[in-house]
Tab-separated table of C-alpha atoms in Angstrom:
chain	number	residue	atom	x	y	z
U	663	MET	CA	-0.039	0.004	0.000
U	664	PRO	CA	2.476	2.715	-1.213
U	665	PHE	CA	1.760	6.442	-1.193
U	666	THR	CA	3.891	6.914	-4.338
U	667	ALA	CA	3.586	5.602	-7.902
U	668	LEU	CA	5.256	5.994	-11.301
U	669	HIS	CA	3.120	7.850	-13.869
U	670	PRO	CA	3.842	7.097	-17.579
U	671	GLU	CA	3.940	10.815	-18.490
U	672	VAL	CA	5.002	12.833	-15.433
U	673	GLY	CA	7.004	10.238	-13.615
U	674	ARG	CA	6.840	9.967	-9.814
U	675	ILE	CA	3.574	11.127	-8.103
U	676	ASP	CA	2.817	11.385	-4.402
U	677	ALA	CA	-0.758	10.715	-3.076
U	678	THR	CA	-0.142	12.768	0.062
U	679	GLN	CA	0.312	15.978	-1.908
U	680	ARG	CA	-2.549	18.083	-3.147
U	681	ASP	CA	-1.288	18.140	-6.778
U	682	LEU	CA	0.364	14.753	-6.471
U	683	GLY	CA	3.720	16.545	-6.631
U	684	ALA	CA	3.442	16.762	-10.366
U	685	GLY	CA	0.703	19.294	-11.058
U	686	LEU	CA	-1.963	16.654	-11.380
U	687	ASP	CA	-5.421	16.503	-9.805
U	688	TRP	CA	-6.371	13.259	-7.983
U	689	GLY	CA	-9.297	12.857	-10.349
U	690	ARG	CA	-6.819	12.417	-13.188
U	691	VAL	CA	-5.623	9.095	-11.753
U	692	TYR	CA	-8.609	7.931	-9.550
U	693	LYS	CA	-11.175	5.739	-11.279
U	694	VAL	CA	-10.419	7.216	-14.763
U	695	SER	CA	-11.450	5.462	-17.972
U	696	PRO	CA	-9.464	4.354	-19.805
U	697	ARG	CA	-7.248	3.452	-16.816
U	698	ILE	CA	-3.769	5.062	-16.747
U	699	PHE	CA	-0.997	2.491	-16.112
U	700	LEU	CA	0.689	3.310	-12.834
U	701	SER	CA	3.413	1.241	-11.430
U	702	CYS	CA	5.002	0.662	-8.017
U	703	PRO	CA	8.395	2.349	-7.641
U	704	GLU	CA	9.658	-0.519	-5.508
U	705	CYS	CA	8.694	-3.635	-7.453
U	706	GLY	CA	7.427	-2.221	-10.819
U	707	TRP	CA	4.049	-4.004	-10.459
U	708	GLY	CA	0.909	-2.200	-11.568
U	709	VAL	CA	-0.976	-0.189	-8.986
U	710	HIS	CA	-4.153	1.837	-8.993
U	711	ALA	CA	-5.347	4.847	-7.057
U	712	LYS	CA	-7.528	4.314	-4.017
U	713	HIS	CA	-8.602	5.899	-0.727
U	714	SER	CA	-9.559	4.507	2.696
U	715	PRO	CA	-12.978	4.925	4.438
U	716	SER	CA	-11.319	7.886	6.260
U	717	ARG	CA	-10.466	9.471	2.906
U	718	VAL	CA	-6.682	8.739	3.069
U	719	ARG	CA	-5.369	8.534	-0.464
U	720	PHE	CA	-2.902	5.773	-1.557
U	721	PHE	CA	-2.019	3.317	-4.352
U	722	CYS	CA	-2.950	-0.359	-4.225
U	723	HIS	CA	-1.120	-3.116	-5.988
U	724	ASP	CA	-3.017	-5.016	-8.704
U	725	ARG	CA	-3.629	-8.731	-8.167
U	726	GLY	CA	-0.701	-11.038	-8.427
U	727	ARG	CA	1.934	-8.641	-7.040
U	728	PRO	CA	5.345	-10.013	-6.024
U	729	PRO	CA	5.155	-11.106	-2.377
U	730	GLU	CA	8.582	-9.498	-1.564
U	731	CYS	CA	7.524	-5.934	-2.308
U	732	SER	CA	8.304	-4.075	0.884
U	733	LEU	CA	5.950	-1.200	0.123
U	734	ALA	CA	3.040	-3.613	-0.264
U	735	ASN	CA	3.822	-5.295	3.063
U	736	GLU	CA	3.853	-2.196	5.249
U	737	SER	CA	1.105	-2.001	7.896
U	738	TRP	CA	-1.574	0.665	8.093
U	739	GLU	CA	0.105	1.998	11.332
U	740	HIS	CA	3.344	2.352	9.265
U	741	HIS	CA	1.625	4.299	6.602
U	742	MET	CA	-0.194	6.687	9.099
U	743	LEU	CA	3.139	7.325	10.830
U	744	LYS	CA	4.794	8.242	7.533
U	745	LEU	CA	1.775	10.441	6.725
U	746	GLU	CA	1.996	12.287	10.112
U	747	VAL	CA	5.726	12.926	9.651
U	748	ALA	CA	5.308	14.193	6.152
U	749	GLY	CA	2.578	16.612	7.223
U	750	ALA	CA	4.729	18.024	10.021
U	751	ILE	CA	7.664	18.487	7.688
U	752	ARG	CA	5.538	20.429	5.212
U	753	ALA	CA	3.958	22.518	8.067
U	754	ALA	CA	7.553	23.542	9.079
U	755	GLY	CA	8.105	24.960	5.557
U	756	TRP	CA	10.259	22.051	4.236
U	757	PHE	CA	9.543	19.728	1.306
U	758	ALA	CA	8.609	16.097	2.154
U	759	GLU	CA	8.748	13.219	-0.339
U	760	LEU	CA	7.629	9.738	0.573
U	761	GLU	CA	9.430	6.475	-0.246
U	762	VAL	CA	12.574	8.000	-1.708
U	763	ALA	CA	15.304	5.567	-2.714
U	764	ALA	CA	18.989	6.172	-3.305
U	765	ASP	CA	20.296	6.079	-6.932
U	766	ASP	CA	22.255	2.950	-6.138
U	767	GLY	CA	19.456	1.363	-4.089
U	768	SER	CA	21.558	1.335	-0.892
U	769	TRP	CA	18.755	2.935	1.104
U	770	ARG	CA	15.087	3.981	0.780
U	771	ALA	CA	13.702	6.675	3.126
U	772	ASP	CA	10.091	6.418	4.309
U	773	VAL	CA	9.967	10.248	4.286
U	774	MET	CA	12.783	12.473	2.898
U	775	ALA	CA	12.687	16.090	4.109
U	776	SER	CA	14.465	18.756	2.056
U	777	SER	CA	15.101	22.327	3.077
U	778	PRO	CA	13.597	25.113	0.928
U	779	ASP	CA	17.050	25.972	-0.424
U	780	GLY	CA	17.840	22.300	-1.210
U	781	GLU	CA	21.008	22.397	0.813
U	782	ARG	CA	19.910	20.013	3.604
U	783	ARG	CA	18.233	16.618	3.559
U	784	MET	CA	16.979	14.444	6.313
U	785	ALA	CA	15.443	10.901	6.222
U	786	TRP	CA	12.692	9.947	8.576
U	787	GLU	CA	12.327	6.183	9.055
U	788	ALA	CA	9.306	4.538	10.579
U	789	GLN	CA	10.798	1.354	11.960
U	790	LEU	CA	8.260	-1.261	13.033
U	791	SER	CA	9.907	-4.500	12.094
U	792	PRO	CA	12.617	-6.042	14.351
U	793	ILE	CA	16.187	-4.938	13.572
U	794	THR	CA	19.497	-5.353	15.457
U	795	VAL	CA	21.560	-2.523	16.776
U	796	GLU	CA	24.426	-3.346	14.375
U	797	ASP	CA	22.030	-3.273	11.314
U	798	ILE	CA	20.353	-0.027	12.227
U	799	GLN	CA	23.720	1.628	12.881
U	800	ALA	CA	25.022	0.454	9.522
U	801	ARG	CA	21.870	1.814	7.793
U	802	THR	CA	22.384	5.167	9.625
U	803	GLU	CA	26.027	5.274	8.419
U	804	ARG	CA	24.919	4.805	4.842
U	805	TYR	CA	22.681	7.867	5.148
U	806	MET	CA	25.435	9.829	6.806
U	807	ALA	CA	27.930	8.902	4.078
U	808	GLU	CA	25.720	10.788	1.575
U	809	ASP	CA	25.373	13.761	3.927
U	810	VAL	CA	21.741	12.823	4.775
U	811	ALA	CA	20.709	13.192	8.432
U	812	VAL	CA	18.270	10.592	9.792
U	813	CYS	CA	15.801	10.035	12.613
U	814	TRP	CA	14.360	6.645	13.361
U	815	VAL	CA	10.793	6.457	14.725
U	816	SER	CA	9.345	3.475	16.669
U	817	PRO	CA	5.636	3.238	17.623
U	818	HIS	CA	6.092	0.151	19.852
U	819	LYS	CA	4.916	0.332	23.466
U	820	ARG	CA	8.135	-1.072	24.746
U	821	PRO	CA	11.480	0.726	23.906
U	822	SER	CA	13.257	-1.005	20.994
U	823	VAL	CA	16.756	-2.355	21.726
U	824	TRP	CA	18.185	0.143	19.270
U	825	LEU	CA	16.525	3.191	20.828
U	826	GLY	CA	19.276	5.617	21.883
U	827	SER	CA	22.003	3.901	19.805
U	828	VAL	CA	21.109	6.027	16.714
U	829	PRO	CA	19.183	9.345	16.357
U	830	SER	CA	15.695	8.001	17.238
U	831	VAL	CA	12.490	8.585	19.162
U	832	ARG	CA	9.556	6.473	20.267
U	833	VAL	CA	6.007	7.717	19.679
U	834	ARG	CA	2.787	6.918	21.487
U	835	VAL	CA	0.088	5.918	18.982
U	836	PRO	CA	-3.210	7.889	19.474
U	837	GLU	CA	-6.155	5.831	20.664
U	838	GLU	CA	-8.697	8.206	19.276
U	839	ALA	CA	-8.878	9.901	15.898
U	840	ASP	CA	-8.614	13.387	17.254
U	841	GLU	CA	-5.651	12.609	19.529
U	842	PRO	CA	-2.121	13.598	18.350
U	843	TRP	CA	0.987	11.314	18.038
U	844	VAL	CA	3.290	11.973	21.023
U	845	VAL	CA	7.042	11.542	21.279
U	846	ASP	CA	7.488	9.979	24.709
U	847	ASP	CA	11.111	8.611	24.481
U	848	GLY	CA	14.301	9.887	22.878
U	849	LEU	CA	13.589	13.564	23.597
U	850	GLY	CA	15.492	14.676	26.648
U	851	GLY	CA	16.605	17.668	28.714
U	852	PHE	CA	19.670	18.024	30.948
U	853	ALA	CA	19.460	19.790	34.257
U	854	GLU	CA	20.953	19.488	37.722
U	855	GLY	CA	23.453	16.838	36.648
U	856	THR	CA	21.154	14.349	34.964
U	857	TRP	CA	19.072	13.753	31.841
U	858	SER	CA	15.276	13.500	32.042
U	859	PHE	CA	12.682	12.304	29.622
U	860	GLN	CA	10.596	14.918	27.830
U	861	GLU	CA	7.366	14.570	25.876
U	862	ALA	CA	6.092	16.543	22.839
U	863	GLU	CA	3.549	16.191	20.076
U	864	LEU	CA	5.181	14.469	17.072
U	865	ALA	CA	4.308	17.382	14.697
U	866	ARG	CA	5.934	19.829	16.969
U	867	PHE	CA	8.994	17.659	17.472
U	868	VAL	CA	9.506	17.249	13.750
U	869	GLN	CA	9.320	21.003	13.260
U	870	TRP	CA	11.866	21.593	16.012
U	871	VAL	CA	14.240	19.115	14.319
U	872	VAL	CA	14.122	20.400	10.774
U	873	ARG	CA	14.371	23.929	12.047
U	874	GLY	CA	17.551	23.088	13.899
U	875	GLN	CA	16.098	23.732	17.402
U	876	LEU	CA	16.837	20.066	18.380
U	877	ARG	CA	19.965	18.083	17.663
U	878	PRO	CA	21.387	14.609	18.481
U	879	CYS	CA	23.531	14.739	21.629
U	880	ARG	CA	25.457	11.790	23.060
U	881	SER	CA	25.241	11.098	26.736
U	882	LEU	CA	28.577	11.234	28.518
U	883	PRO	CA	29.475	7.944	30.298
U	884	LYS	CA	28.486	9.051	33.753
U	885	HIS	CA	25.037	10.199	32.548
U	886	ARG	CA	23.841	7.262	30.434
U	887	GLU	CA	21.581	5.793	33.063
U	888	VAL	CA	18.317	7.695	33.564
U	889	ARG	CA	15.451	7.053	35.946
U	890	ARG	CA	11.792	7.265	34.880
U	891	LEU	CA	8.435	6.742	36.531
U	892	VAL	CA	6.551	4.077	34.625
U	893	GLY	CA	3.262	2.630	35.884
U	894	GLY	CA	3.732	4.231	39.361
U	895	GLU	CA	7.224	2.601	39.680
U	896	HIS	CA	10.699	4.004	39.037
U	897	HIS	CA	12.744	2.199	36.387
U	898	TRP	CA	16.250	2.771	35.109
U	899	PHE	CA	17.040	3.057	31.371
U	900	VAL	CA	20.148	3.392	29.412
U	901	ARG	CA	20.182	6.116	26.782
U	902	ASP	CA	23.382	6.859	24.708
U	903	LEU	CA	21.852	9.415	22.417
U	904	TRP	CA	19.105	12.115	22.826
U	905	TRP	CA	17.341	14.625	20.706
U	906	THR	CA	17.801	17.760	22.776
U	907	SER	CA	18.317	21.552	22.568
U	908	ARG	CA	21.642	23.296	22.301
U	909	GLN	CA	21.239	24.583	25.886
U	910	SER	CA	20.942	21.100	27.268
U	911	ALA	CA	23.896	19.871	25.264
U	912	GLU	CA	25.993	22.729	26.662
U	913	ALA	CA	24.632	22.223	30.146
U	914	GLN	CA	25.907	18.581	30.066
U	915	SER	CA	29.324	19.610	28.853
U	916	ALA	CA	29.583	22.344	31.467
U	917	TYR	CA	28.496	20.006	34.191
U	918	GLU	CA	31.079	17.385	33.120
U	919	ARG	CA	33.799	20.009	33.084
U	920	GLU	CA	32.898	21.084	36.613
U	921	ARG	CA	32.772	17.410	37.735
U	922	GLU	CA	36.217	16.726	36.314
U	923	ARG	CA	37.544	19.897	37.985
U	924	ARG	CA	36.173	18.744	41.323
U	925	GLU	CA	37.600	15.278	40.839
U	926	GLU	CA	40.961	16.702	39.952
U	927	ALA	CA	40.832	18.881	43.035
U	928	VAL	CA	40.154	15.755	45.215
U	929	ARG	CA	43.048	13.941	43.584
U	930	GLN	CA	45.370	16.768	44.298
U	931	ARG	CA	44.230	16.956	47.917
U	932	GLU	CA	44.700	13.251	48.291
U	933	ALA	CA	48.174	13.421	46.703
U	934	ARG	CA	49.135	16.232	48.993
U	935	ARG	CA	47.862	14.328	52.012
U	936	GLN	CA	49.846	11.294	50.970
U	937	GLU	CA	52.884	13.467	50.433
U	938	LEU	CA	52.542	14.910	54.001
U	939	GLU	CA	52.073	11.487	55.495
U	940	ASN	CA	55.263	10.217	53.801
U	941	ALA	CA	57.198	13.222	55.003
U	942	SER	CA	55.875	12.671	58.533
U	943	ARG	CA	56.895	9.078	58.484
U	944	GLU	CA	60.394	10.109	57.318
U	945	ARG	CA	60.678	12.619	60.083
U	946	ARG	CA	59.603	10.085	62.626
U	947	LYS	CA	62.293	7.597	61.391
U	948	VAL	CA	64.949	10.235	61.807
U	949	TRP	CA	63.650	11.257	65.308
U	950	LEU	CA	63.483	7.642	66.434
U	951	ALA	CA	67.129	7.219	65.470
U	952	SER	CA	68.067	10.279	67.583
U	953	PRO	CA	68.958	10.141	71.294
U	954	ALA	CA	65.633	11.876	72.215
U	955	GLY	CA	63.662	9.376	70.200
U	956	GLN	CA	65.367	6.369	71.703
U	957	LYS	CA	64.764	7.749	75.198
U	958	ALA	CA	61.121	8.243	74.380
U	959	GLN	CA	60.947	4.689	73.073
U	960	LYS	CA	62.509	3.374	76.295
U	961	ARG	CA	60.028	5.283	78.378
U	962	ARG	CA	57.122	3.987	76.282
U	963	GLN	CA	58.364	0.454	76.793
U	964	GLU	CA	58.566	1.016	80.538
U	965	ILE	CA	54.929	2.282	80.617
U	966	LEU	CA	53.753	-0.734	78.642
U	967	ALA	CA	55.597	-3.021	81.024
U	968	GLN	CA	53.847	-1.308	83.933
U	969	LYS	CA	50.479	-1.739	82.397
U	970	GLU	CA	51.220	-5.396	81.727
U	971	ALA	CA	52.312	-5.928	85.322
U	972	GLN	CA	49.025	-4.257	86.492
U	973	LYS	CA	47.122	-6.588	84.281
U	974	ARG	CA	48.877	-9.613	85.666
U	975	GLU	CA	48.258	-8.407	89.232
U	976	GLY	CA	44.557	-8.036	88.466
U	977	LYS	CA	44.415	-11.519	87.165
U	978	MET	CA	46.190	-12.803	90.310
U	979	ALA	CA	43.724	-10.855	92.560
U	980	SER	CA	40.806	-12.495	90.808
U	981	ARG	CA	42.333	-15.883	91.752
U	982	ARG	CA	42.455	-15.076	95.532
U	983	PRO	CA	40.174	-17.086	97.836
U	984	LEU	CA	36.519	-16.117	97.734
U	985	ALA	CA	36.453	-15.353	101.589
U	986	GLN	CA	39.424	-12.916	101.176
U	987	ARG	CA	37.692	-11.196	98.242
U	988	ASP	CA	34.447	-10.866	100.196
U	989	GLU	CA	36.272	-9.306	103.194
U	990	GLU	CA	37.928	-6.799	100.980
U	991	GLY	CA	34.618	-6.002	99.336
U	992	VAL	CA	32.879	-5.371	102.748
U	993	ARG	CA	35.778	-3.069	103.747
U	994	ARG	CA	35.533	-1.112	100.524
U	995	ARG	CA	31.741	-0.768	100.789
U	996	ALA	CA	32.116	0.416	104.416
U	997	LEU	CA	34.633	3.166	103.398
U	998	ARG	CA	32.338	4.128	100.509
U	999	ASP	CA	29.258	4.401	102.786
U	1000	GLU	CA	31.199	6.437	105.290
U	1001	GLU	CA	32.362	8.787	102.616
U	1002	VAL	CA	28.729	9.202	101.234
U	1003	ALA	CA	27.358	9.892	104.811
U	1004	ARG	CA	30.048	12.511	105.417
U	1005	HIS	CA	29.285	14.202	102.123
U	1006	ARG	CA	25.541	14.264	102.816
U	1007	ALA	CA	26.124	15.776	106.271
U	1008	GLU	CA	28.240	18.502	104.754
U	1009	VAL	CA	25.617	19.248	102.165
U	1010	ARG	CA	22.830	19.519	104.741
U	1011	GLU	CA	24.934	21.790	106.975
U	1012	ARG	CA	25.738	24.011	103.977
U	1013	GLN	CA	22.054	24.181	102.977
U	1014	ALA	CA	20.993	25.134	106.534
U	1015	ARG	CA	23.500	27.992	106.645
U	1016	GLU	CA	22.352	29.227	103.243
U	1017	PHE	CA	18.671	29.009	104.282
U	1018	ALA	CA	19.272	31.000	107.540
U	1019	ARG	CA	21.212	33.617	105.564
U	1020	GLN	CA	18.429	33.909	103.025
U	1021	GLN	CA	15.850	34.269	105.782
U	1022	GLU	CA	17.904	37.043	107.383
U	1023	LEU	CA	18.236	38.935	104.027
U	1024	ASP	CA	14.500	38.604	103.434
U	1025	ALA	CA	13.741	40.061	106.774
U	1026	GLN	CA	16.033	42.989	106.224
U	1027	ARG	CA	14.489	43.637	102.752
U	1028	ARG	CA	10.938	43.592	104.229
U	1029	ALA	CA	11.901	45.943	107.030
U	1030	ALA	CA	13.596	48.317	104.489
U	1031	LEU	CA	10.525	48.146	102.252
U	1032	ARG	CA	8.120	48.909	105.167
U	1033	GLU	CA	10.354	51.829	106.129
U	1034	LEU	CA	10.421	53.151	102.561
U	1035	GLU	CA	6.645	52.743	102.206
U	1036	SER	CA	6.118	54.577	105.506
U	1037	ARG	CA	8.323	57.486	104.439
U	1038	ALA	CA	6.710	57.597	100.934
U	1039	HIS	CA	3.250	57.606	102.461
U	1040	SER	CA	4.195	60.455	104.833
U	1041	THR	CA	5.778	62.420	102.007
U	1042	ALA	CA	2.680	61.976	99.842
U	1043	GLU	CA	0.349	63.096	102.678
U	1044	ALA	CA	2.465	66.185	103.103
U	1045	TRP	CA	2.470	66.831	99.384
U	1046	TRP	CA	-1.428	66.637	99.063
U	1047	ALA	CA	-1.841	68.624	102.264
U	1048	LEU	CA	-0.404	71.647	100.467
U	1049	LEU	CA	-3.782	71.942	98.618
U	1050	SER	CA	-7.053	72.625	100.317
U	1051	ARG	CA	-10.135	70.553	99.547
U	1052	PRO	CA	-11.592	73.261	97.311
U	1053	GLY	CA	-8.233	73.432	95.475
U	1054	VAL	CA	-8.243	69.755	94.844
U	1055	GLU	CA	-11.715	69.995	93.418
U	1056	ARG	CA	-10.652	72.938	91.171
U	1057	LEU	CA	-7.708	70.903	89.949
U	1058	PHE	CA	-9.813	67.888	88.951
U	1059	ARG	CA	-12.387	70.168	87.344
U	1060	ALA	CA	-9.620	71.740	85.288
U	1061	VAL	CA	-8.425	68.271	84.125
U	1062	PHE	CA	-12.027	67.332	83.237
U	1063	ASP	CA	-12.549	70.620	81.288
U	1064	ALA	CA	-9.231	70.327	79.463
U	1065	ALA	CA	-9.968	66.724	78.300
U	1066	ARG	CA	-13.467	67.719	77.028
U	1067	LYS	CA	-12.316	70.855	75.311
U	1068	LEU	CA	-9.118	69.568	73.682
U	1069	GLU	CA	-9.946	66.003	72.929
U	1070	GLY	CA	-13.672	65.645	73.360
U	1071	LEU	CA	-13.201	63.055	76.153
U	1072	GLU	CA	-15.184	62.470	79.346
U	1073	VAL	CA	-12.680	61.974	82.114
U	1074	ARG	CA	-13.850	59.971	85.226
U	1075	ILE	CA	-12.677	61.705	88.348
U	1076	PRO	CA	-12.174	59.136	91.186
U	1077	ARG	CA	-14.047	59.679	94.417
U	1078	GLY	CA	-12.245	59.785	97.665
U	1079	GLY	CA	-8.814	60.545	96.430
U	1080	GLY	CA	-7.660	57.399	94.692
U	1081	VAL	CA	-3.951	58.012	94.902
U	1082	ALA	CA	-1.673	55.186	93.469
U	1083	ALA	CA	1.655	54.393	94.990
U	1084	SER	CA	2.836	52.995	91.647
U	1085	PHE	CA	2.391	56.492	90.112
U	1086	ALA	CA	4.301	58.485	92.869
U	1087	TYR	CA	1.042	58.844	94.751
U	1088	GLY	CA	-0.636	60.776	91.937
U	1089	VAL	CA	-4.237	60.180	91.073
U	1090	PRO	CA	-4.882	58.095	87.836
U	1091	VAL	CA	-7.883	59.273	85.828
U	1092	HIS	CA	-9.489	57.332	82.970
U	1093	ALA	CA	-11.345	58.151	79.737
U	1094	SER	CA	-12.913	55.748	77.207
U	1095	ASN	CA	-11.874	52.710	79.268
U	1096	ARG	CA	-8.155	53.586	79.303
U	1097	LEU	CA	-5.756	55.392	81.471
U	1098	TYR	CA	-5.847	59.094	80.469
U	1099	GLY	CA	-3.197	60.504	82.823
U	1100	ILE	CA	-1.891	61.021	86.308
U	1101	VAL	CA	-2.933	64.035	88.370
U	1102	ARG	CA	-0.357	65.732	90.611
U	1103	PRO	CA	2.242	63.037	91.410
U	1104	CYS	CA	4.708	63.730	94.236
U	1105	PRO	CA	8.005	65.002	92.744
U	1106	GLU	CA	10.150	63.345	95.528
U	1107	LEU	CA	8.622	59.952	94.691
U	1108	VAL	CA	9.081	60.131	90.907
U	1109	PRO	CA	12.341	58.157	91.057
U	1110	LEU	CA	10.539	55.295	92.747
U	1111	SER	CA	7.912	55.116	90.061
U	1112	PRO	CA	9.680	54.349	86.704
U	1113	GLN	CA	6.435	53.591	84.841
U	1114	LEU	CA	5.387	57.228	85.339
U	1115	VAL	CA	7.590	58.359	82.467
U	1116	PHE	CA	5.209	56.647	79.910
U	1117	HIS	CA	2.020	58.616	80.934
U	1118	ARG	CA	0.669	62.109	80.753
U	1119	VAL	CA	0.980	64.122	83.972
U	1120	PHE	CA	-1.292	67.014	85.059
U	1121	VAL	CA	-0.224	69.632	87.560
U	1122	PRO	CA	-1.937	72.815	88.574
U	1123	ASN	CA	0.948	75.336	87.894
U	1124	SER	CA	4.427	75.793	86.506
U	1125	ARG	CA	6.118	75.578	89.909
U	1126	GLU	CA	5.049	71.939	90.411
U	1127	ALA	CA	5.897	71.187	86.722
U	1128	GLN	CA	9.550	72.375	87.404
U	1129	LYS	CA	9.813	70.173	90.480
U	1130	LEU	CA	8.799	67.110	88.430
U	1131	GLN	CA	11.270	68.014	85.721
U	1132	ALA	CA	13.962	68.326	88.345
U	1133	ASN	CA	13.321	64.763	89.421
U	1134	GLY	CA	13.668	63.309	86.002
U	1135	LEU	CA	10.223	63.666	84.296
U	1136	ARG	CA	10.338	64.963	80.714
U	1137	ALA	CA	8.635	68.328	80.100
U	1138	ALA	CA	6.726	66.825	77.015
U	1139	ARG	CA	4.830	64.539	79.447
U	1140	ILE	CA	3.769	67.370	81.825
U	1141	THR	CA	0.661	69.484	81.339
U	1142	HIS	CA	0.230	72.340	83.809
U	1143	LEU	CA	-3.241	73.821	83.957
U	1144	SER	CA	-2.264	77.451	84.726
U	1145	LEU	CA	-4.113	77.590	88.049
U	1146	ALA	CA	-1.937	80.500	89.234
U	1147	ASP	CA	-3.900	81.109	92.411
U	1148	LEU	CA	-2.901	77.601	93.527
U	1149	GLU	CA	0.883	78.657	93.537
């Protein structure tokens, strides 16, 4: 079932091309009367134009054809693969001819791709029948000898034995009519020190190849084994040759150069270490031959002799009578128990002294704290006694008015004083459920209230503001309410 035939007038015609590659319409050869004699370019037997139920055009041998004609024996899958490749080549802007043979008959390409300028040719071979690695390499070399590049294509589910030994790929056959053919083996990329399998639609792969975006690249020895996930399990494959991009080929070369550089650095370090060890051994030999070295050797032998004597003494002790060993054990345990009891007594005595000292310090601190609180309370009473009851009320009213006028807040004035020792015995006032400020803290007690520096402070006049500043409170935190008559 070839796609090409020999026409008696125009020569070779191609059923995959719109004009049959010779300026002829399909109707000029399909079911015409009288019939035009067409012949098979392989065996010379008569063929006639025909098309499949899916409207694929081809030529069919007449009855009685020679059984050895290879074009007639090709499977439908073989023909469809050739047709897919030819279509992709033409879509890339190249010319595609099917079933092109060499002048001397040494090869016949399933699809021959030619560049628009005619300078480059590339054979595409759909290889379905079994073939050895040696045979396919020999056929590849025949192409290369005539400056014809080649790519072998296998549609088998299992990788062929020759895959990776010549420029080749495996394709996944579509299960549905609208699905594409997919390259799933032979196309690779190199990254992070290893090759990985890549997939692409066959049509796109063919276009990349003929446009020079992909090229064959041989795996370096340390990168031939590649792991791949197949059926949920990881398997190892050996690939000597990939179709890949220039970037991946350069990445492999760069990685290999860096690996060799690292290995050379390791070898140099090992050689240097060995050199240092040899030099050290030579120095030790010289030193051992010197008087100091001989003296050290003698001393070492004496130490070894002492250890050996101790070992012999231990063995002899183990052979003493059992009663004597038990008596010695009782004596050693008694001495050990006595030492433990003495140590525990010393620890208890020391802990008792430390506890008594701690109790004394705590009592002193409590007394000092009570004294300090008493003095602070007296100081605070004297401080607030400087204002009369009406003066205190005026002060809180001024705070209330200032908060309302300046910030629109309602300040809660505590009843009954409400001084806080933690704020230097000033009165904390609140607004909107938060602390608004401290009213009239005692200047002398400011150093004892470090948290006061973080809050706003209200005082009746500038004189009290100056006293607070003199005791370490910042002026930015102090608001005096200009109640001059409370000076």
